[in-house]
mmCIF file of C-alpha atoms in Angstrom:
data_model
loop_
_atom_site.group_PDB
_atom_site.id
_atom_site.type_symbol
_atom_site.label_atom_id
_atom_site.label_comp_id
_atom_site.label_asym_id
_atom_site.label_seq_id
_atom_site.Cartn_x
_atom_site.Cartn_y
_atom_site.Cartn_z
ATOM 1 C CA THR Z 15 115.612 -9.568 478.604
ATOM 2 C CA ALA Z 16 111.995 -9.474 479.805
ATOM 3 C CA ASN Z 17 109.086 -7.709 478.177
ATOM 4 C CA GLU Z 18 106.975 -5.460 480.411
ATOM 5 C CA ASN Z 19 104.516 -7.396 482.527
ATOM 6 C CA GLN Z 20 101.041 -6.173 481.621
ATOM 7 C CA THR Z 21 99.182 -8.698 483.746
ATOM 8 C CA ASN Z 22 97.777 -8.095 487.206
ATOM 9 C CA ALA Z 23 100.117 -10.620 488.859
ATOM 10 C CA SER Z 24 103.774 -11.515 489.045
ATOM 11 C CA ARG Z 25 104.969 -14.173 486.623
ATOM 12 C CA SER Z 26 107.734 -16.769 486.748
ATOM 13 C CA ALA Z 27 109.876 -18.752 484.353
ATOM 14 C CA SER Z 28 112.870 -21.045 484.554
ATOM 15 C CA ILE Z 29 115.926 -21.198 482.317
ATOM 16 C CA GLY Z 30 117.850 -24.436 482.207
ATOM 17 C CA ILE Z 31 121.569 -24.420 481.452
ATOM 18 C CA TYR Z 32 122.681 -27.638 479.729
ATOM 19 C CA LEU Z 33 125.889 -29.238 478.582
ATOM 20 C CA GLY Z 34 124.800 -31.750 476.010
ATOM 21 C CA ASN Z 35 121.850 -33.560 477.555
ATOM 22 C CA LYS Z 36 122.928 -32.867 481.109
ATOM 23 C CA ARG Z 37 121.344 -29.972 482.978
ATOM 24 C CA LEU Z 38 124.008 -28.112 484.919
ATOM 25 C CA SER Z 39 121.926 -25.394 486.477
ATOM 26 C CA VAL Z 40 118.503 -23.776 486.592
ATOM 27 C CA VAL Z 41 117.870 -20.049 486.847
ATOM 28 C CA ASN Z 42 114.452 -19.155 488.277
ATOM 29 C CA ILE Z 43 113.153 -15.769 487.197
ATOM 30 C CA THR Z 44 110.255 -13.845 488.731
ATOM 31 C CA GLN Z 45 108.871 -10.639 487.296
ATOM 32 C CA LYS Z 46 106.565 -8.543 489.480
ATOM 33 C CA ALA Z 47 103.338 -7.028 488.207
ATOM 34 C CA ALA Z 48 103.819 -3.502 486.892
ATOM 35 C CA GLY Z 49 103.000 -0.731 489.317
ATOM 36 C CA VAL Z 50 101.745 2.815 488.903
ATOM 37 C CA SER Z 51 102.145 5.715 491.301
ATOM 38 C CA LEU Z 52 100.464 9.126 491.285
ATOM 39 C CA GLU Z 53 100.923 12.346 493.252
ATOM 40 C CA THR Z 54 97.426 12.132 494.765
ATOM 41 C CA THR Z 55 94.812 9.663 495.937
ATOM 42 C CA SER Z 56 91.687 11.827 495.368
ATOM 43 C CA LEU Z 57 90.622 15.078 493.673
ATOM 44 C CA THR Z 58 88.072 17.753 494.604
ATOM 45 C CA PHE Z 59 86.769 20.416 492.211
ATOM 46 C CA GLU Z 60 84.659 23.472 492.977
ATOM 47 C CA ASN Z 61 81.465 23.780 490.876
ATOM 48 C CA THR Z 62 83.339 25.678 488.128
ATOM 49 C CA ALA Z 63 85.343 24.026 485.375
ATOM 50 C CA GLY Z 64 88.878 23.198 486.428
ATOM 51 C CA ALA Z 65 91.837 20.909 485.896
ATOM 52 C CA TYR Z 66 94.644 19.187 487.770
ATOM 53 C CA GLU Z 67 97.954 18.098 486.288
ATOM 54 C CA LEU Z 68 99.450 15.049 487.974
ATOM 55 C CA LYS Z 69 102.728 13.210 487.649
ATOM 56 C CA LEU Z 70 102.211 9.535 486.849
ATOM 57 C CA VAL Z 71 105.049 7.006 487.108
ATOM 58 C CA SER Z 72 104.370 3.631 485.522
ATOM 59 C CA GLU Z 73 106.449 0.487 485.094
ATOM 60 C CA ALA Z 74 104.569 -0.486 481.914
ATOM 61 C CA SER Z 75 102.422 0.997 479.149
ATOM 62 C CA TRP Z 76 99.140 2.309 480.527
ATOM 63 C CA THR Z 77 95.716 3.601 479.504
ATOM 64 C CA ALA Z 78 93.369 5.974 481.339
ATOM 65 C CA ASN Z 79 89.620 6.548 481.283
ATOM 66 C CA THR Z 80 86.884 8.130 483.411
ATOM 67 C CA SER Z 81 83.573 6.941 484.810
ATOM 68 C CA GLN Z 82 81.575 10.093 484.017
ATOM 69 C CA SER Z 83 81.051 12.256 480.933
ATOM 70 C CA TRP Z 84 81.743 15.489 482.903
ATOM 71 C CA LEU Z 85 85.305 14.232 483.609
ATOM 72 C CA GLU Z 86 88.128 14.059 481.077
ATOM 73 C CA VAL Z 87 91.641 12.659 481.264
ATOM 74 C CA SER Z 88 94.390 13.483 478.769
ATOM 75 C CA PRO Z 89 96.394 11.771 477.417
ATOM 76 C CA THR Z 90 94.473 8.503 477.513
ATOM 77 C CA SER Z 91 97.578 6.325 477.148
ATOM 78 C CA GLY Z 92 101.308 6.350 477.707
ATOM 79 C CA SER Z 93 104.396 4.195 477.955
ATOM 80 C CA ALA Z 94 106.500 3.098 480.914
ATOM 81 C CA GLY Z 95 108.243 5.894 482.759
ATOM 82 C CA GLU Z 96 107.128 9.325 483.961
ATOM 83 C CA SER Z 97 104.178 11.089 482.349
ATOM 84 C CA THR Z 98 101.983 14.090 483.132
ATOM 85 C CA ILE Z 99 98.237 13.578 482.945
ATOM 86 C CA ARG Z 100 95.585 16.294 483.016
ATOM 87 C CA ILE Z 101 92.258 15.578 484.718
ATOM 88 C CA SER Z 102 89.566 18.178 484.031
ATOM 89 C CA ALA Z 103 85.910 18.716 484.920
ATOM 90 C CA ILE Z 104 83.252 20.891 483.296
ATOM 91 C CA ASP Z 105 80.953 23.280 485.230
ATOM 92 C CA ASN Z 106 78.517 21.722 487.673
ATOM 93 C CA THR Z 107 75.352 23.841 487.380
ATOM 94 C CA SER Z 108 73.378 21.633 489.762
ATOM 95 C CA ILE Z 109 73.025 22.139 493.520
ATOM 96 C CA SER Z 110 74.101 18.511 494.049
ATOM 97 C CA GLU Z 111 77.654 17.354 494.531
ATOM 98 C CA ARG Z 112 78.686 14.788 491.942
ATOM 99 C CA ASN Z 113 81.207 11.961 492.091
ATOM 100 C CA GLY Z 114 83.231 10.027 489.574
ATOM 101 C CA TYR Z 115 86.494 8.153 489.048
ATOM 102 C CA VAL Z 116 89.600 8.241 486.898
ATOM 103 C CA TYR Z 117 91.007 4.788 486.167
ATOM 104 C CA ILE Z 118 94.600 3.912 485.240
ATOM 105 C CA ASN Z 119 94.891 0.511 483.569
ATOM 106 C CA ILE Z 120 97.793 -1.749 482.632
ATOM 107 C CA GLY Z 121 97.076 -4.494 480.122
ATOM 108 C CA GLY Z 122 93.338 -3.874 480.417
ATOM 109 C CA THR Z 123 93.365 -4.309 484.209
ATOM 110 C CA LYS Z 124 92.482 -1.397 486.492
ATOM 111 C CA VAL Z 125 95.485 -0.759 488.782
ATOM 112 C CA VAL Z 126 94.619 2.721 490.129
ATOM 113 C CA GLU Z 127 91.242 4.289 490.902
ATOM 114 C CA ILE Z 128 91.183 8.024 491.710
ATOM 115 C CA PRO Z 129 87.946 9.243 493.341
ATOM 116 C CA VAL Z 130 86.838 12.655 492.065
ATOM 117 C CA LYS Z 131 84.140 14.868 493.538
ATOM 118 C CA GLN Z 132 82.811 18.186 492.336
ATOM 119 C CA ARG Z 133 80.856 20.540 494.497
ATOM 120 C CA GLY Z 134 77.462 21.838 493.350
ATOM 121 C CA LEU Z 135 76.109 25.371 493.651
ATOM 122 C CA TYR Z 136 75.762 26.435 497.284
ATOM 123 C CA ILE Z 137 74.673 29.335 499.478
ATOM 124 C CA GLU Z 138 75.408 28.935 503.183
ATOM 125 C CA PHE Z 139 74.887 31.325 506.088
ATOM 126 C CA GLU Z 140 77.690 31.327 508.635
ATOM 127 C CA GLU Z 141 75.045 31.483 511.406
ATOM 128 C CA HIS Z 142 71.659 29.742 511.301
ATOM 129 C CA VAL Z 143 70.147 31.380 514.390
ATOM 130 C CA LEU Z 144 70.716 35.004 515.371
ATOM 131 C CA SER Z 145 69.626 36.583 518.663
ATOM 132 C CA PHE Z 146 69.205 40.321 519.169
ATOM 133 C CA THR Z 147 68.429 42.401 522.241
ATOM 134 C CA SER Z 148 65.151 44.345 522.380
ATOM 135 C CA GLU Z 149 66.994 47.515 521.351
ATOM 136 C CA GLU Z 150 68.076 48.558 517.880
ATOM 137 C CA GLU Z 151 71.063 46.396 516.987
ATOM 138 C CA GLU Z 152 73.013 45.100 514.022
ATOM 139 C CA GLN Z 153 75.106 42.000 513.353
ATOM 140 C CA VAL Z 154 77.385 41.073 510.487
ATOM 141 C CA VAL Z 155 76.952 37.574 509.070
ATOM 142 C CA LYS Z 156 79.064 35.878 506.404
ATOM 143 C CA ILE Z 157 77.316 34.322 503.405
ATOM 144 C CA ASN Z 158 79.492 31.623 501.839
ATOM 145 C CA SER Z 159 78.593 30.938 498.227
ATOM 146 C CA ASN Z 160 79.949 30.036 494.821
ATOM 147 C CA THR Z 161 77.103 31.634 492.859
ATOM 148 C CA SER Z 162 74.997 34.800 492.740
ATOM 149 C CA TRP Z 163 72.323 35.167 495.417
ATOM 150 C CA SER Z 164 69.575 37.504 496.606
ATOM 151 C CA ILE Z 165 67.635 37.908 499.830
ATOM 152 C CA SER Z 166 63.986 37.772 498.853
ATOM 153 C CA SER Z 167 62.149 38.261 502.148
ATOM 154 C CA CYS Z 168 62.607 39.800 505.565
ATOM 155 C CA PRO Z 169 60.141 41.552 507.941
ATOM 156 C CA GLU Z 170 59.641 45.318 507.930
ATOM 157 C CA TRP Z 171 61.369 45.726 511.329
ATOM 158 C CA MET Z 172 64.602 44.359 509.852
ATOM 159 C CA SER Z 173 66.961 45.701 507.199
ATOM 160 C CA ILE Z 174 69.655 43.754 505.359
ATOM 161 C CA ALA Z 175 72.508 45.137 503.302
ATOM 162 C CA PRO Z 176 73.359 44.139 500.696
ATOM 163 C CA MET Z 177 70.235 42.330 499.505
ATOM 164 C CA LEU Z 178 72.051 40.654 496.622
ATOM 165 C CA GLY Z 179 75.578 39.572 495.833
ATOM 166 C CA ASN Z 180 77.854 37.145 494.076
ATOM 167 C CA GLY Z 181 80.074 34.682 495.912
ATOM 168 C CA SER Z 182 81.040 34.900 499.575
ATOM 169 C CA GLN Z 183 80.290 38.205 501.248
ATOM 170 C CA ASP Z 184 79.541 39.859 504.608
ATOM 171 C CA VAL Z 185 75.917 40.913 505.148
ATOM 172 C CA THR Z 186 74.757 43.385 507.809
ATOM 173 C CA ILE Z 187 71.438 42.570 509.490
ATOM 174 C CA LYS Z 188 69.889 45.420 511.472
ATOM 175 C CA VAL Z 189 66.760 45.240 513.650
ATOM 176 C CA THR Z 190 64.736 48.166 514.981
ATOM 177 C CA ASP Z 191 63.821 48.649 518.629
ATOM 178 C CA ASN Z 192 61.142 46.126 519.735
ATOM 179 C CA PRO Z 193 58.327 48.155 521.388
ATOM 180 C CA ASN Z 194 56.418 44.977 522.362
ATOM 181 C CA VAL Z 195 56.682 42.966 525.590
ATOM 182 C CA SER Z 196 56.944 39.724 523.617
ATOM 183 C CA SER Z 197 59.803 38.465 521.495
ATOM 184 C CA ARG Z 198 59.521 38.463 517.724
ATOM 185 C CA LYS Z 199 60.911 36.009 515.210
ATOM 186 C CA ALA Z 200 61.556 36.071 511.504
ATOM 187 C CA THR Z 201 63.019 33.911 508.767
ATOM 188 C CA ILE Z 202 65.303 35.343 506.136
ATOM 189 C CA THR Z 203 64.989 33.760 502.703
#
């Protein structure tokens, strides 16, 4: 019988079989380092709080921890066999993406590292440059977002509807007839 190997390497031993003082045989035994497998190799969260439940299969007792305070793993330990772990993240109210890790350890040694990223707040226009003819015209543009937004400036010869929204939405941009012989430009904020 062998206890679970909680080191980061395989280990070996020999058993001698004796009759009196005479060794009749030697049995060499090697035990591999315990392994851990998970259903995924990385996780991605939107900016809102969320959680993933993953199946973990381990050949020995394990512990789990995270690299960042906005990440949580539960339970933080388990025994050999199949377990379910829950990895959760709190809201990211920043515009920056953030990164962290979940670590699975056996015998105090890190055996699995799961990269985790969480998206920040974002507002993205589907198109960055729009071209219109000199006549009255309208175009529909998609705003991709995970937060509320508002359009705060546009020239008087242009109308935009809607001017505010929440999340991803289509926006209609309409320009009036250009009575000038030169082109005109504007930036929408």
